[in-house]
Coordinates of C-alpha atoms and ligand atoms in Angstrom, one line a residue:
M1261 CA 2.2 -22.0 61.7
E1262 CA 4.3 -25.2 62.2
T1263 CA 2.6 -27.3 59.6
K1264 CA 2.6 -31.1 59.0
L1265 CA 2.3 -30.5 55.3
F1266 CA 5.8 -28.9 55.1
S1267 CA 7.6 -30.9 57.9
P1268 CA 10.1 -33.7 56.7
I1269 CA 9.5 -37.3 56.6
Q1270 CA 11.8 -40.1 55.9
F1271 CA 11.7 -43.4 54.3
D1272 CA 14.9 -45.5 54.8
D1273 CA 17.4 -43.2 53.8
V1274 CA 15.4 -41.0 51.9
E1275 CA 14.1 -37.7 53.4
L1276 CA 11.3 -35.6 51.8
K1277 CA 11.5 -32.2 52.6
N1278 CA 7.7 -31.9 53.0
R1279 CA 4.8 -34.5 52.5
I1280 CA 3.6 -33.2 48.8
V1281 CA 4.0 -35.9 46.1
M1282 CA 3.3 -35.0 42.3
S1283 CA 1.0 -37.9 41.8
P1284 CA 2.0 -40.0 38.5
M1285 CA 0.4 -38.9 35.5
C1286 CA 0.6 -40.2 32.0
M1287 CA 1.6 -37.5 29.4
Y1288 CA 1.4 -39.5 26.4
S1289 CA 4.3 -37.5 24.9
C1290 CA 7.0 -40.1 23.9
D1291 CA 7.9 -39.4 20.1
N1292 CA 8.6 -42.5 17.4
Q1293 CA 6.9 -45.0 19.7
D1294 CA 10.2 -45.3 21.7
G1295 CA 9.6 -44.7 25.1
R1296 CA 12.2 -41.8 25.4
V1297 CA 12.3 -38.9 27.6
T1298 CA 11.4 -35.7 25.5
P1299 CA 12.3 -32.0 26.4
F1300 CA 8.6 -31.8 27.5
H1301 CA 9.0 -34.3 30.0
I1302 CA 12.0 -32.5 31.6
T1303 CA 10.2 -29.3 31.6
H1304 CA 7.1 -30.7 33.1
Y1305 CA 9.1 -32.5 35.9
E1306 CA 11.4 -30.0 36.8
S1307 CA 8.6 -27.4 36.9
R1308 CA 7.0 -29.2 39.6
A1309 CA 10.2 -29.7 41.4
V1310 CA 10.9 -25.6 41.2
G1311 CA 7.5 -25.4 42.7
Q1312 CA 8.6 -27.1 45.8
V1313 CA 6.9 -30.5 45.6
G1314 CA 8.8 -32.5 47.9
L1315 CA 8.6 -35.9 45.7
V1316 CA 8.2 -35.8 42.0
M1317 CA 6.9 -39.0 40.8
L1318 CA 7.4 -39.7 36.9
E1319 CA 4.3 -41.4 35.3
A1320 CA 3.2 -45.1 34.7
S1321 CA 6.5 -46.3 32.8
A1322 CA 6.3 -49.5 31.0
V1323 CA 8.5 -52.2 32.1
Q1324 CA 7.7 -54.1 28.6
P1325 CA 6.7 -52.5 25.3
N1326 CA 3.5 -54.6 25.4
G1327 CA 2.6 -53.2 28.7
R1328 CA 2.2 -49.8 27.4
I1329 CA -1.3 -48.1 27.8
S1330 CA -0.3 -46.4 24.1
Y1331 CA 2.3 -46.2 21.8
E1332 CA 3.4 -42.7 23.2
D1333 CA 3.8 -44.1 26.8
L1334 CA 7.4 -43.3 28.7
G1335 CA 9.2 -46.6 28.9
I1336 CA 11.9 -48.4 31.0
W1337 CA 12.1 -51.6 29.5
S1338 CA 15.8 -50.7 27.8
D1339 CA 19.0 -49.7 29.0
E1340 CA 18.5 -47.2 26.0
H1341 CA 15.9 -45.5 28.6
I1342 CA 18.6 -44.5 31.4
D1343 CA 19.9 -41.4 30.1
G1344 CA 16.9 -39.5 29.4
L1345 CA 15.5 -40.8 32.8
K1346 CA 19.0 -39.5 34.3
H1347 CA 18.3 -36.1 32.8
V1348 CA 14.9 -35.8 34.3
T1349 CA 16.0 -36.9 37.7
N1350 CA 19.0 -34.5 37.6
R1351 CA 17.1 -31.5 37.0
I1352 CA 14.4 -32.6 39.9
H1353 CA 17.5 -32.9 42.4
A1354 CA 18.7 -29.6 41.4
H1355 CA 15.8 -28.1 43.1
D1356 CA 16.1 -30.1 46.4
A1357 CA 13.3 -32.5 45.7
K1358 CA 13.2 -36.3 45.4
A1359 CA 12.2 -38.3 42.3
A1360 CA 10.3 -41.3 41.9
I1361 CA 9.0 -43.4 39.2
Q1362 CA 6.1 -45.8 38.7
L1363 CA 6.7 -48.9 37.0
A1364 CA 3.8 -50.4 35.4
H1365 CA 2.5 -53.0 32.9
A1366 CA -0.8 -52.3 31.5
G1367 CA -2.1 -56.2 30.7
R1368 CA -5.5 -56.1 29.1
K1369 CA -5.6 -52.6 29.2
A1370 CA -3.0 -51.9 26.5
N1371 CA -4.5 -50.1 23.7
L1372 CA -1.9 -51.6 21.0
S1373 CA -2.3 -53.4 17.8
D1374 CA 0.5 -56.1 19.4
D1375 CA -0.6 -59.1 21.4
T1376 CA -1.5 -58.1 24.8
Y1377 CA -1.8 -60.3 27.9
A1378 CA -3.6 -60.9 31.1
P1379 CA -4.2 -63.5 33.7
S1380 CA -7.1 -64.6 32.2
P1381 CA -8.8 -64.0 28.6
I1382 CA -11.1 -61.6 29.4
R1383 CA -11.7 -58.3 27.3
F1384 CA -11.9 -54.9 29.5
N1385 CA -14.5 -53.9 26.9
D1386 CA -15.0 -54.1 23.1
K1387 CA -12.8 -51.3 22.1
L1388 CA -9.5 -53.1 23.8
P1389 CA -8.0 -56.3 22.3
M1390 CA -8.7 -59.7 23.5
P1391 CA -6.0 -60.6 25.9
K1392 CA -3.9 -63.5 25.5
E1393 CA -3.8 -65.9 28.9
M1394 CA -0.5 -65.6 30.2
T1395 CA 1.5 -68.5 30.5
L1396 CA 3.9 -69.4 33.3
D1397 CA 6.7 -68.2 31.0
D1398 CA 5.1 -65.0 30.2
I1399 CA 4.6 -64.5 34.2
Q1400 CA 8.4 -65.2 34.8
D1401 CA 9.3 -62.8 32.1
T1402 CA 7.3 -59.8 33.1
I1403 CA 8.6 -60.2 36.9
Q1404 CA 12.1 -60.1 35.5
A1405 CA 10.9 -57.1 33.4
F1406 CA 10.1 -55.4 36.9
R1407 CA 13.4 -56.2 38.4
E1408 CA 15.3 -54.9 35.0
A1409 CA 13.0 -51.6 35.3
A1410 CA 14.1 -51.3 39.1
R1411 CA 17.9 -51.8 38.2
R1412 CA 17.3 -49.2 35.5
A1413 CA 15.4 -47.0 38.1
K1414 CA 18.5 -47.0 40.2
E1415 CA 21.1 -46.4 37.4
A1416 CA 18.7 -43.4 36.7
N1417 CA 19.2 -41.9 40.0
F1418 CA 15.6 -42.5 41.2
D1419 CA 15.1 -42.1 44.9
I1420 CA 12.1 -44.1 45.3
I1421 CA 10.2 -46.4 43.1
E1422 CA 6.4 -47.1 42.9
I1423 CA 4.8 -50.4 41.8
H1424 CA 1.5 -49.7 39.9
G1425 CA -0.9 -52.4 41.2
A1426 CA -4.2 -50.1 40.9
H1427 CA -6.6 -49.0 38.2
G1428 CA -7.0 -52.5 36.4
Y1429 CA -3.5 -52.9 34.8
L1430 CA -1.8 -56.1 35.0
I1431 CA -0.8 -56.4 38.8
N1432 CA -4.3 -55.5 39.7
Q1433 CA -5.6 -57.9 37.2
F1434 CA -3.9 -60.5 39.0
L1435 CA -5.3 -59.3 42.3
S1436 CA -8.9 -59.0 41.4
P1437 CA -11.1 -62.0 41.3
L1438 CA -13.2 -60.0 38.6
T1439 CA -10.2 -60.3 36.4
N1440 CA -8.0 -63.5 37.7
Q1441 CA -9.9 -66.7 36.9
R1442 CA -6.8 -68.7 36.9
D1443 CA -6.8 -72.2 38.5
D1444 CA -2.9 -72.5 39.0
D1445 CA -0.8 -71.0 41.7
Y1446 CA -1.7 -67.2 40.5
G1447 CA -5.5 -67.5 40.7
G1448 CA -8.1 -68.3 43.1
S1449 CA -7.5 -67.9 46.8
L1450 CA -6.4 -64.1 47.8
P1451 CA -2.8 -65.3 48.6
N1452 CA -2.5 -67.0 45.1
R1453 CA -3.5 -63.8 43.4
M1454 CA -1.2 -61.7 45.5
R1455 CA 1.5 -64.4 44.2
F1456 CA 2.6 -62.2 40.9
L1457 CA 3.1 -59.0 43.0
N1458 CA 4.8 -60.9 46.0
E1459 CA 7.2 -62.2 43.5
I1460 CA 7.6 -58.9 41.6
L1461 CA 8.8 -57.4 44.8
E1462 CA 11.1 -60.2 45.7
A1463 CA 12.5 -59.9 42.3
I1464 CA 12.9 -56.4 42.7
Q1465 CA 14.5 -56.2 46.0
T1466 CA 17.4 -58.2 44.5
T1467 CA 18.3 -55.3 42.5
W1468 CA 16.9 -52.4 44.2
N1469 CA 17.4 -51.3 48.0
G1470 CA 15.5 -48.1 48.2
P1471 CA 12.1 -47.4 49.4
I1472 CA 9.1 -48.8 47.4
F1473 CA 5.7 -47.7 47.3
V1474 CA 2.7 -49.9 45.8
R1475 CA -0.2 -48.1 44.6
L1476 CA -3.5 -50.1 45.0
S1477 CA -7.2 -50.0 44.2
T1478 CA -8.6 -50.0 47.4
A1479 CA -12.2 -50.3 46.1
E1480 CA -13.2 -52.2 42.9
Y1481 CA -17.0 -50.7 43.3
D1482 CA -18.4 -54.1 42.6
E1483 CA -19.5 -56.7 45.3
N1484 CA -17.7 -59.5 43.5
G1485 CA -14.2 -57.7 43.6
N1486 CA -11.8 -57.4 46.2
Q1487 CA -13.4 -55.4 49.5
L1488 CA -11.5 -53.3 51.5
D1489 CA -10.6 -55.9 54.3
D1490 CA -8.8 -57.7 51.3
I1491 CA -7.1 -54.8 50.4
V1492 CA -6.1 -54.5 54.2
S1493 CA -4.7 -58.1 54.1
I1494 CA -2.9 -57.3 50.9
A1495 CA -1.3 -54.4 52.5
E1496 CA -0.2 -56.3 55.7
T1497 CA 1.6 -58.7 53.5
L1498 CA 3.3 -56.1 51.4
K1499 CA 4.4 -54.4 54.8
T1500 CA 6.0 -58.0 55.8
Q1501 CA 7.9 -57.9 52.2
G1502 CA 9.2 -54.2 52.9
V1503 CA 7.0 -51.9 51.3
S1504 CA 7.2 -48.6 52.9
L1505 CA 3.8 -47.1 51.8
I1506 CA 0.5 -48.0 50.3
D1507 CA -0.8 -45.5 47.7
C1508 CA -4.7 -45.6 48.2
S1509 CA -6.2 -45.1 44.6
S1510 CA -9.3 -47.0 43.5
G1511 CA -11.4 -48.1 40.7
G1512 CA -10.6 -49.1 37.2
V1513 CA -10.8 -52.7 37.6
I1514 CA -14.0 -53.0 35.2
P1515 CA -15.6 -50.4 33.4
T1516 CA -17.9 -48.6 36.3
K1517 CA -18.1 -45.1 37.3
V1518 CA -16.2 -43.9 40.4
P1519 CA -18.1 -41.7 42.8
T1520 CA -15.8 -38.4 43.3
Y1521 CA -16.0 -35.9 45.6
P1522 CA -13.5 -34.1 47.9
G1523 CA -11.3 -36.8 49.6
Y1524 CA -13.3 -39.9 48.1
Q1525 CA -10.6 -42.1 48.6
L1526 CA -9.6 -40.9 52.3
P1527 CA -11.5 -43.2 54.2
M1528 CA -9.7 -46.1 52.5
A1529 CA -6.2 -44.7 52.9
E1530 CA -7.1 -43.9 56.8
T1531 CA -8.5 -47.7 57.5
I1532 CA -5.5 -49.3 55.8
K1533 CA -3.1 -47.3 57.8
H1534 CA -4.5 -47.9 61.1
D1535 CA -5.3 -51.3 60.5
A1536 CA -2.4 -52.7 58.4
T1537 CA -0.3 -50.5 60.5
I1538 CA 1.5 -49.0 57.5
A1539 CA 2.1 -45.8 56.0
T1540 CA -0.4 -44.6 53.5
G1541 CA -0.6 -41.7 50.9
A1542 CA -3.9 -39.9 50.2
V1543 CA -4.9 -39.2 46.9
G1544 CA -8.1 -37.9 45.0
L1545 CA -9.6 -34.4 44.9
I1546 CA -7.3 -32.9 47.6
T1547 CA -7.2 -29.6 46.3
S1548 CA -6.3 -26.9 49.4
G1549 CA -3.5 -26.6 51.9
I1550 CA -6.3 -26.5 54.8
Q1551 CA -7.4 -29.8 53.2
A1552 CA -4.2 -31.5 53.2
E1553 CA -3.2 -30.4 56.5
E1554 CA -6.4 -32.0 58.1
I1555 CA -5.6 -35.3 56.5
L1556 CA -2.0 -35.5 58.0
Q1557 CA -2.7 -33.9 61.6
N1558 CA -5.6 -36.3 62.1
H1559 CA -3.2 -39.1 60.9
R1560 CA -5.6 -40.1 58.2
A1561 CA -2.4 -40.6 55.9
D1562 CA 1.1 -39.7 55.8
L1563 CA 1.7 -38.2 52.4
V1564 CA -0.6 -36.0 50.2
F1565 CA -0.5 -37.2 46.3
I1566 CA -1.7 -34.2 44.3
G1567 CA -2.9 -34.5 40.5
R1568 CA -4.7 -32.3 38.5
Q1569 CA -4.1 -29.4 40.8
L1570 CA -0.3 -29.7 39.9
L1571 CA -1.1 -29.9 36.0
T1572 CA -2.9 -26.5 36.5
N1573 CA -0.6 -25.0 38.8
P1574 CA 3.0 -26.0 39.3
Y1575 CA 3.4 -23.7 42.3
W1576 CA 0.5 -25.5 44.3
P1577 CA 2.8 -25.8 47.2
K1578 CA 3.3 -22.2 47.3
Q1579 CA -0.5 -21.7 47.2
A1580 CA -1.1 -24.3 49.9
A1581 CA 1.4 -22.5 52.2
D1582 CA -0.3 -19.2 51.7
Q1583 CA -3.4 -20.9 52.9
L1584 CA -1.7 -22.3 55.9
N1585 CA -0.1 -19.0 56.7
T1586 CA 3.4 -20.3 56.4
T1587 CA 6.5 -19.6 54.6
I1588 CA 8.2 -22.2 52.7
T1589 CA 12.0 -22.0 50.9
S1590 CA 11.8 -20.6 47.6
P1591 CA 14.0 -21.2 44.8
V1592 CA 16.7 -18.8 45.1
Q1593 CA 15.7 -17.0 42.1
Y1594 CA 12.1 -16.3 43.1
E1595 CA 13.1 -15.2 46.9
R1596 CA 11.9 -11.7 46.1
G1597 CA 8.6 -12.5 44.8
W1598 CA 7.8 -15.1 47.1
R1599 CA 8.5 -13.7 50.6
Ligands
LIG2667 C1 -3.9 -40.2 35.9 N1 -3.5 -40.9 36.9 C2 -2.5 -41.8 37.0 N2 -2.7 -42.8 38.0 C3 -1.5 -43.6 38.0 O1 -1.2 -44.3 38.9 N3 -0.7 -43.6 36.9 C4 -0.8 -42.7 36.1 O2 0.1 -42.8 35.1 C5 -1.8 -41.9 36.0 N4 -2.2 -41.1 34.6 C6 -3.0 -40.2 35.1 C7 -3.1 -39.2 33.7 C8 -3.8 -37.9 34.2 C9 -3.9 -37.1 32.8 C10 -4.9 -37.8 35.2 C11 -5.5 -36.7 35.4 C12 -4.8 -38.6 36.2 C13 -4.4 -40.7 38.2 C14 -3.8 -39.7 39.1 O3 -2.5 -40.2 39.6 C15 -4.5 -39.4 40.5 O4 -4.6 -40.6 41.0 C16 -5.9 -38.8 40.3 O5 -5.9 -37.8 39.0 C17 -6.7 -38.4 41.4 O6 -6.1 -37.3 41.8 P1 -6.2 -35.7 41.7 O7 -6.3 -35.4 40.0 O8 -7.8 -35.7 41.9 O9 -5.5 -35.2 42.6

């Protein structure tokens, strides 16, 4: 069968051989609190490329040391991180997959003993530290840190970068009225709450000319938070700024429980794709090839991001191909077994 899941797709000059993305997943595996790639990261990401994932996306990587969720997070805040990251992209490219990295800052969700900051001094819960309210200088420094991180991503040969604007981390803290109570140009109206992200994109584009994805929390599960029509208008603006795809996740802004079931975030990916006319990524409990194919064929999203399934089975693409009665290219070493 001719499948859409295993058909190529183009973002600017980057062609993905299929529609399967390894969803970014923190591995909390750095040693010595230095944010550097370890042998574990290389094996972990390379094995998903061997498994024929089209786009292997590295976990949330901190653009500043105080933007880590934990001291074990991967980092991209220093030029010393470039060599290790380049090693990972080399190993991903060796298997004809493309490499992406998620650029992140945790803001008030940084579980660190250092000073943490956020748009407004509101704690996430009583276990995480009280963040300091960001000054205009802090805001500019952080925007420049995203720009420098994008430059390093380019030097490390990544094909695509994703900005982490979801799950209640720093960018999402600016976007949401639940966490942003500023009365300057970065708070209040939706255009003001979007300004931090808009300026990050402008800064990044002075040094990065490849495709940019943005992950958003498309539902905040609170009547006073952003609603789907707010997210559609954010997506429309991001499209005018040259963003290629909205990766449609949800939750994490405040401590609420996200109701999960197969495809729970799919209606948001579908609405944003059609209402903002921008490519979307679907994520969240997509577990089978049949389910992924349905999403793509019915134009509900353009890519499928696979998280936990790929943690349990690096060869999930092969399993999906079998479910769809199709054959896929295999690593040459595995050809006899995979036919
Ligand atoms: C995640 N998730 C996540 N999301 C993100 O944007 N950046 C990240 O670094 C992480 N880290 C992370 C670690 C682990 C161990 C898990 C399980 C999840 C969320 C992930 O990318 C995905 O959106 C969800 O797991 C839902 O997809 P699945 O797992 O149902 O396919």
